[in-house]
Tab-separated table of C-alpha atoms in Angstrom:
chain	number	residue	atom	x	y	z
A	1	MET	CA	185.297	23.837	-26.683
A	2	ILE	CA	181.923	25.399	-26.248
A	3	ARG	CA	181.151	28.389	-28.575
A	4	TRP	CA	177.800	29.836	-28.912
A	5	ALA	CA	176.495	32.169	-32.100
A	6	VAL	CA	174.029	34.117	-32.253
A	7	VAL	CA	172.774	35.294	-35.497
A	8	VAL	CA	170.595	38.481	-35.526
A	9	LEU	CA	168.730	37.806	-39.404
A	10	CYS	CA	167.906	35.036	-40.706
A	11	LEU	CA	166.510	35.205	-44.355
A	12	LEU	CA	164.013	32.593	-45.561
A	13	GLY	CA	163.626	31.892	-49.199
A	14	ASP	CA	162.881	35.394	-51.051
A	15	ALA	CA	161.568	37.605	-48.367
A	16	GLN	CA	159.567	38.857	-52.099
A	17	ALA	CA	157.927	35.028	-52.070
A	18	ALA	CA	154.536	34.404	-51.596
A	19	PRO	CA	154.045	32.523	-48.140
A	20	PRO	CA	153.172	28.933	-48.223
A	21	THR	CA	149.084	28.067	-48.478
A	22	VAL	CA	147.258	25.015	-49.126
A	23	ARG	CA	144.402	24.687	-51.925
A	24	LEU	CA	141.030	22.845	-50.199
A	25	MET	CA	138.518	21.031	-50.733
A	26	LEU	CA	136.329	20.244	-48.359
A	27	GLU	CA	133.170	17.530	-48.416
A	28	ALA	CA	130.642	17.984	-45.241
A	29	PRO	CA	126.979	18.114	-44.883
A	30	ALA	CA	124.510	21.170	-44.663
A	31	GLY	CA	124.427	22.335	-41.234
A	32	CYS	CA	128.283	22.011	-40.961
A	33	PRO	CA	130.898	24.693	-42.038
A	34	ASP	CA	131.389	25.308	-45.709
A	35	ARG	CA	135.287	26.046	-47.181
A	36	ALA	CA	135.411	29.819	-46.613
A	37	TRP	CA	134.703	29.294	-42.708
A	38	VAL	CA	137.949	27.123	-42.937
A	39	ALA	CA	139.836	29.060	-44.697
A	40	ALA	CA	139.157	32.210	-42.356
A	41	ARG	CA	139.942	30.092	-39.537
A	42	VAL	CA	143.387	28.488	-41.209
A	43	ALA	CA	143.739	32.918	-41.962
A	44	GLN	CA	142.635	34.071	-37.874
A	45	GLN	CA	145.621	30.924	-36.575
A	46	LEU	CA	148.109	32.415	-39.363
A	47	GLY	CA	147.520	36.774	-39.115
A	48	ARG	CA	147.790	35.940	-43.245
A	49	PRO	CA	145.624	34.404	-45.613
A	50	GLY	CA	146.708	29.430	-45.617
A	51	VAL	CA	143.698	29.021	-48.360
A	52	THR	CA	143.412	29.513	-51.600
A	53	THR	CA	142.193	28.662	-54.847
A	54	ASP	CA	145.418	28.531	-56.985
A	55	SER	CA	147.994	26.633	-54.480
A	56	GLU	CA	149.611	23.918	-56.382
A	57	ARG	CA	150.028	21.907	-52.222
A	58	ILE	CA	146.095	19.532	-52.258
A	59	ALA	CA	144.146	19.422	-48.563
A	60	VAL	CA	141.226	17.331	-48.799
A	61	VAL	CA	139.077	16.967	-45.916
A	62	GLN	CA	135.973	14.531	-45.753
A	63	VAL	CA	133.623	15.016	-43.019
A	64	SER	CA	130.720	11.944	-42.103
A	65	PRO	CA	129.076	11.271	-38.670
A	66	ALA	CA	129.639	8.995	-36.772
A	67	GLY	CA	127.790	7.696	-33.783
A	68	ALA	CA	126.800	10.734	-32.142
A	69	GLY	CA	129.896	12.438	-33.575
A	70	TRP	CA	131.316	13.499	-36.606
A	71	VAL	CA	134.944	12.342	-37.738
A	72	ALA	CA	137.130	14.086	-40.425
A	73	GLN	CA	139.349	12.528	-42.978
A	74	LEU	CA	142.233	14.818	-43.482
A	75	ARG	CA	144.604	14.119	-46.475
A	76	LEU	CA	147.790	16.612	-47.035
A	77	ASP	CA	151.483	15.854	-48.544
A	78	GLY	CA	150.717	11.724	-49.435
A	79	ALA	CA	150.059	11.565	-46.289
A	80	ALA	CA	146.500	11.408	-43.672
A	81	ARG	CA	144.959	12.033	-40.259
A	82	ARG	CA	141.894	11.491	-38.823
A	83	LEU	CA	139.895	13.734	-36.434
A	84	THR	CA	136.518	12.416	-33.919
A	85	THR	CA	134.631	13.947	-31.328
A	86	GLN	CA	131.455	12.588	-29.778
A	87	GLN	CA	130.346	17.041	-29.961
A	88	PRO	CA	126.804	16.279	-31.718
A	89	ASP	CA	128.000	20.154	-32.812
A	90	CYS	CA	130.658	19.754	-36.627
A	91	ARG	CA	132.005	22.888	-36.114
A	92	GLY	CA	134.219	21.880	-33.326
A	93	LEU	CA	135.357	19.221	-35.368
A	94	LEU	CA	135.984	21.229	-38.291
A	95	ASP	CA	138.030	24.129	-35.989
A	96	ALA	CA	140.174	21.350	-35.291
A	97	VAL	CA	141.036	20.965	-39.342
A	98	ALA	CA	142.445	23.941	-39.577
A	99	LEU	CA	143.850	24.433	-36.849
A	100	ALA	CA	145.786	21.108	-38.864
A	101	LEU	CA	146.192	23.351	-41.599
A	102	ALA	CA	147.288	26.164	-39.918
A	103	VAL	CA	150.301	23.929	-38.269
A	104	ALA	CA	151.460	22.077	-41.290
A	105	LEU	CA	151.602	25.176	-43.769
A	106	ASP	CA	153.886	27.313	-40.792
A	107	PRO	CA	153.738	25.939	-37.257
A	108	ILE	CA	156.021	28.347	-35.252
A	109	ARG	CA	153.322	30.759	-36.497
A	110	ALA	CA	150.298	28.723	-35.923
A	111	LEU	CA	151.024	28.062	-32.546
A	112	ALA	CA	152.863	30.747	-30.766
A	113	GLY	CA	150.352	33.102	-32.363
A	114	GLY	CA	147.155	32.135	-32.668
A	115	PRO	CA	143.783	33.459	-31.780
A	116	GLY	CA	143.079	29.274	-29.830
A	117	PRO	CA	139.121	27.325	-30.598
A	118	ASP	CA	137.143	28.750	-31.940
A	119	PRO	CA	134.324	30.375	-28.951
A	120	VAL	CA	131.275	29.604	-30.608
A	121	ALA	CA	132.535	26.002	-29.620
A	122	PRO	CA	135.019	25.686	-26.567
A	123	ALA	CA	133.993	21.941	-25.806
A	124	ALA	CA	133.842	20.790	-28.963
A	125	ALA	CA	137.555	21.829	-29.568
A	126	GLU	CA	138.186	19.680	-26.335
A	127	ALA	CA	136.589	16.922	-27.198
A	128	VAL	CA	138.096	16.311	-30.497
A	129	GLN	CA	140.817	12.930	-30.961
A	130	VAL	CA	143.102	12.845	-33.432
A	131	GLN	CA	144.940	9.588	-35.222
A	132	ALA	CA	147.725	9.172	-37.545
A	133	ALA	CA	145.996	6.610	-40.276
A	134	ALA	CA	148.360	4.069	-43.186
A	135	PRO	CA	147.906	6.336	-46.795
A	136	ALA	CA	145.548	5.974	-48.810
A	137	PRO	CA	144.768	6.587	-52.398
A	138	GLN	CA	143.989	10.768	-53.133
A	139	PRO	CA	140.296	11.085	-54.565
A	140	VAL	CA	140.300	12.823	-58.006
A	141	ALA	CA	141.552	15.673	-57.731
A	142	PRO	CA	141.902	18.554	-60.726
A	143	THR	CA	145.708	18.133	-60.395
A	144	PRO	CA	148.027	15.041	-59.968
A	145	ALA	CA	148.198	14.548	-56.404
A	146	ALA	CA	151.012	11.874	-56.419
A	147	ARG	CA	153.765	14.808	-58.070
A	148	PRO	CA	155.987	16.621	-55.136
A	149	GLU	CA	154.400	19.480	-54.352
A	150	VAL	CA	156.652	22.491	-54.051
A	151	ILE	CA	155.780	25.309	-51.984
A	152	ARG	CA	156.385	28.786	-53.732
A	153	ALA	CA	158.489	30.768	-51.184
A	154	SER	CA	160.638	27.889	-51.736
A	155	ARG	CA	162.078	27.724	-54.676
A	156	GLY	CA	161.529	25.150	-55.896
A	157	ALA	CA	162.602	22.615	-53.068
A	158	ALA	CA	160.138	20.038	-52.926
A	159	ASN	CA	157.958	20.019	-49.598
A	160	GLY	CA	160.407	22.569	-47.757
A	161	THR	CA	161.385	26.381	-47.282
A	162	LEU	CA	165.238	27.288	-48.965
A	163	TRP	CA	166.441	29.731	-47.475
A	164	ALA	CA	169.887	31.890	-46.201
A	165	ARG	CA	170.464	33.652	-43.786
A	166	ALA	CA	173.545	36.340	-42.385
A	167	GLY	CA	174.121	37.348	-38.546
A	168	GLY	CA	176.964	37.835	-35.347
A	169	ALA	CA	178.404	35.362	-33.661
A	170	LEU	CA	180.215	35.177	-29.999
A	171	SER	CA	182.578	32.240	-29.582
A	172	VAL	CA	183.431	30.413	-26.477
A	173	GLY	CA	187.099	28.397	-25.862
A	174	GLU	CA	188.140	29.200	-29.388
A	175	THR	CA	190.525	31.867	-29.716
A	176	PRO	CA	193.278	33.168	-27.277
A	177	GLY	CA	191.475	35.163	-24.896
A	178	ASP	CA	187.686	34.653	-23.492
A	179	TRP	CA	185.722	35.188	-26.244
A	180	GLY	CA	185.611	36.445	-29.685
A	181	LEU	CA	183.552	37.825	-31.857
A	182	GLY	CA	182.821	37.355	-35.948
A	183	ALA	CA	180.497	37.066	-38.451
A	184	ALA	CA	178.383	33.685	-39.940
A	185	VAL	CA	176.583	32.565	-43.139
A	186	GLY	CA	174.281	29.883	-44.388
A	187	VAL	CA	172.459	28.775	-46.686
A	188	GLY	CA	170.023	25.784	-46.330
A	189	TRP	CA	166.389	24.142	-46.559
A	190	ARG	CA	163.359	23.902	-43.647
A	191	GLY	CA	160.704	20.897	-44.324
A	192	GLN	CA	157.732	20.370	-41.705
A	193	ALA	CA	160.108	18.940	-39.085
A	194	LEU	CA	163.257	18.053	-40.196
A	195	SER	CA	165.693	21.037	-41.847
A	196	ALA	CA	169.408	21.041	-43.056
A	197	VAL	CA	172.798	23.821	-42.896
A	198	ALA	CA	175.578	24.395	-44.182
A	199	GLY	CA	177.322	27.229	-43.418
A	200	LEU	CA	180.796	29.335	-43.296
A	201	ARG	CA	182.087	31.027	-39.946
A	202	TRP	CA	184.263	33.468	-38.707
A	203	VAL	CA	185.756	34.308	-35.898
A	204	ALA	CA	188.274	37.669	-35.798
A	205	PRO	CA	191.533	37.326	-34.491
A	206	SER	CA	192.437	38.064	-30.493
A	207	ALA	CA	195.011	37.976	-29.210
A	208	LEU	CA	196.711	36.851	-25.364
A	209	GLY	CA	199.275	37.846	-23.633
A	210	VAL	CA	202.215	35.310	-22.909
A	211	ARG	CA	205.318	36.354	-20.771
A	212	GLY	CA	207.602	38.255	-23.311
A	213	GLY	CA	205.105	39.352	-26.251
A	214	ALA	CA	201.298	37.747	-26.892
A	215	VAL	CA	200.012	35.029	-29.150
A	216	GLU	CA	197.509	36.860	-31.985
A	217	ALA	CA	194.842	33.974	-33.728
A	218	ASP	CA	191.796	33.980	-35.525
A	219	LEU	CA	189.319	31.387	-36.686
A	220	TRP	CA	187.500	29.989	-39.844
A	221	ALA	CA	184.964	27.076	-40.145
A	222	VAL	CA	182.782	24.435	-42.288
A	223	ASP	CA	180.544	23.005	-40.756
A	224	ALA	CA	176.621	21.134	-42.048
A	225	ALA	CA	174.114	19.933	-39.235
A	226	GLY	CA	171.333	18.431	-39.365
A	227	CYS	CA	167.823	19.070	-37.450
A	228	VAL	CA	164.406	18.290	-36.327
A	229	GLN	CA	161.983	20.128	-35.052
A	230	ALA	CA	161.645	18.377	-31.527
A	231	LEU	CA	158.614	21.773	-29.884
A	232	PRO	CA	158.449	25.467	-32.092
A	233	PRO	CA	160.459	26.765	-31.699
A	234	LEU	CA	163.481	24.715	-30.113
A	235	GLY	CA	165.260	22.451	-32.791
A	236	LEU	CA	168.582	19.446	-31.858
A	237	CYS	CA	170.486	19.582	-34.495
A	238	ALA	CA	173.871	17.237	-35.174
A	239	VAL	CA	176.886	18.872	-36.546
A	240	VAL	CA	179.822	18.369	-38.347
A	241	ALA	CA	182.807	21.269	-38.756
A	242	GLY	CA	186.189	21.879	-39.430
A	243	GLY	CA	188.657	24.398	-40.468
A	244	VAL	CA	191.822	26.214	-39.782
A	245	GLN	CA	192.620	28.468	-37.525
A	246	ARG	CA	195.839	30.683	-38.163
A	247	ALA	CA	198.696	32.092	-35.090
A	248	ALA	CA	201.486	33.892	-34.805
A	249	GLY	CA	204.060	35.555	-32.041
A	250	VAL	CA	203.347	39.509	-31.482
A	251	ASP	CA	206.427	41.305	-30.224
A	252	PHE	CA	209.007	38.257	-29.760
A	253	ALA	CA	212.451	38.401	-30.608
A	254	ARG	CA	211.319	35.260	-33.344
A	255	THR	CA	207.569	35.548	-35.142
A	256	GLN	CA	206.140	32.220	-35.712
A	257	ALA	CA	202.940	31.731	-37.716
A	258	VAL	CA	201.591	28.510	-37.621
A	259	VAL	CA	198.113	27.370	-39.535
A	260	ALA	CA	196.371	24.094	-38.252
A	261	PRO	CA	193.735	22.643	-38.946
A	262	TRP	CA	190.707	20.897	-37.418
A	263	LEU	CA	188.065	18.925	-37.409
A	264	ALA	CA	184.804	18.193	-34.908
A	265	ALA	CA	181.535	17.365	-34.909
A	266	GLY	CA	178.736	17.164	-31.097
A	267	GLY	CA	174.896	18.441	-31.442
A	268	ARG	CA	173.543	22.109	-31.485
A	269	GLY	CA	170.317	23.808	-30.202
A	270	GLU	CA	168.170	26.692	-32.007
A	271	LEU	CA	165.840	29.144	-30.810
A	272	ARG	CA	163.736	30.581	-34.057
A	273	LEU	CA	161.852	33.927	-32.848
A	274	PRO	CA	159.597	35.361	-36.109
A	275	LEU	CA	159.973	38.959	-36.691
A	276	VAL	CA	158.316	39.339	-39.869
A	277	ASP	CA	157.045	37.960	-43.127
A	278	GLY	CA	160.509	36.378	-44.675
A	279	LEU	CA	162.939	37.057	-41.709
A	280	GLU	CA	163.249	35.370	-38.413
A	281	GLY	CA	165.890	35.768	-36.385
A	282	VAL	CA	167.866	32.468	-34.908
A	283	VAL	CA	169.980	31.885	-31.711
A	284	THR	CA	172.617	28.682	-31.957
A	285	GLY	CA	174.514	27.632	-29.672
A	286	ASP	CA	177.278	24.140	-29.923
C-alpha cells in the first residue's frame, strides 16, 4: 500500500505571531565588527531582522585572539560551539557566527536564501572551523539563562514551534480504482532538528466495477509521526497509522456494507517549501 499526500498549505504557529529572534551579547576586541554588524548580517541571511533587544532567547558570543588567528565561543539554547580561523582579520569569523545564528533561527530560509559570506573577506569565511564544545555555564545575563527559552511564534512550545496544516491528499492503492483524492489536517511541533505530527486524513469514496455491479469504498485514517530534518528542506519520519475503511456493493441483487479497521507502520519523506512568512508548502510521501 502506497500513499502520497500533497499538503498544499502548512500554517506555522500563528501567521500574525512574530518570527523567532535572538538577543545577542557580543564580546569582541576593538577592531572587530560590533553587534550591529552581526545583526545586519543575520538579517541579510534571513531576509528579516533576527537579532533584537527584547528576545527571550539569548546568544552569547566571545571573540578572542588565538595565535595568528581568532576563536569565537558561541552559546545558545544550552549548547556551545567553538569557531576558529587562522585569518588575521576577525570579520570572516564573525560572518560565520552570523550564519550560525541565522541557521539556528530558521534553517530553511538561512541555507536557501542567504546572500552568502561577506564579500569583504571571502577567504576568511572559507578558513573558519566549527567545533562542538562541552556545555559550559552561562555568564551572568540580564535574564536567567538556565530556564527553558520560548520562541514567541510557538504559542508556548519550549525551544520549538507549534503549527497546524490543512490540504489535499492523493492516495494510491488504498481504495478501489487506481487512485483516490481526499483531504488532510494535522497539528505538530517542530524544533531545530526534530519534529512530531499527528494528523487526520479522509480519502473520498471511489468505485471499482466488478461482474454484476461495483464496489465503492472510502477511508478514514489517523497517524502520528516523529521526524528528523535529514537535510533541509528534506525530512525523514517514522509513522504509525490506523483507521477504518468502509465499503459497500453497488447495483448487486443483495447489497452489503462492511467496515474494516486497519493498522500500519512505515516511513515517510517530506519536502518543505517556504512560501511567505508563517506559511509553507509541504509534500509528503508515505
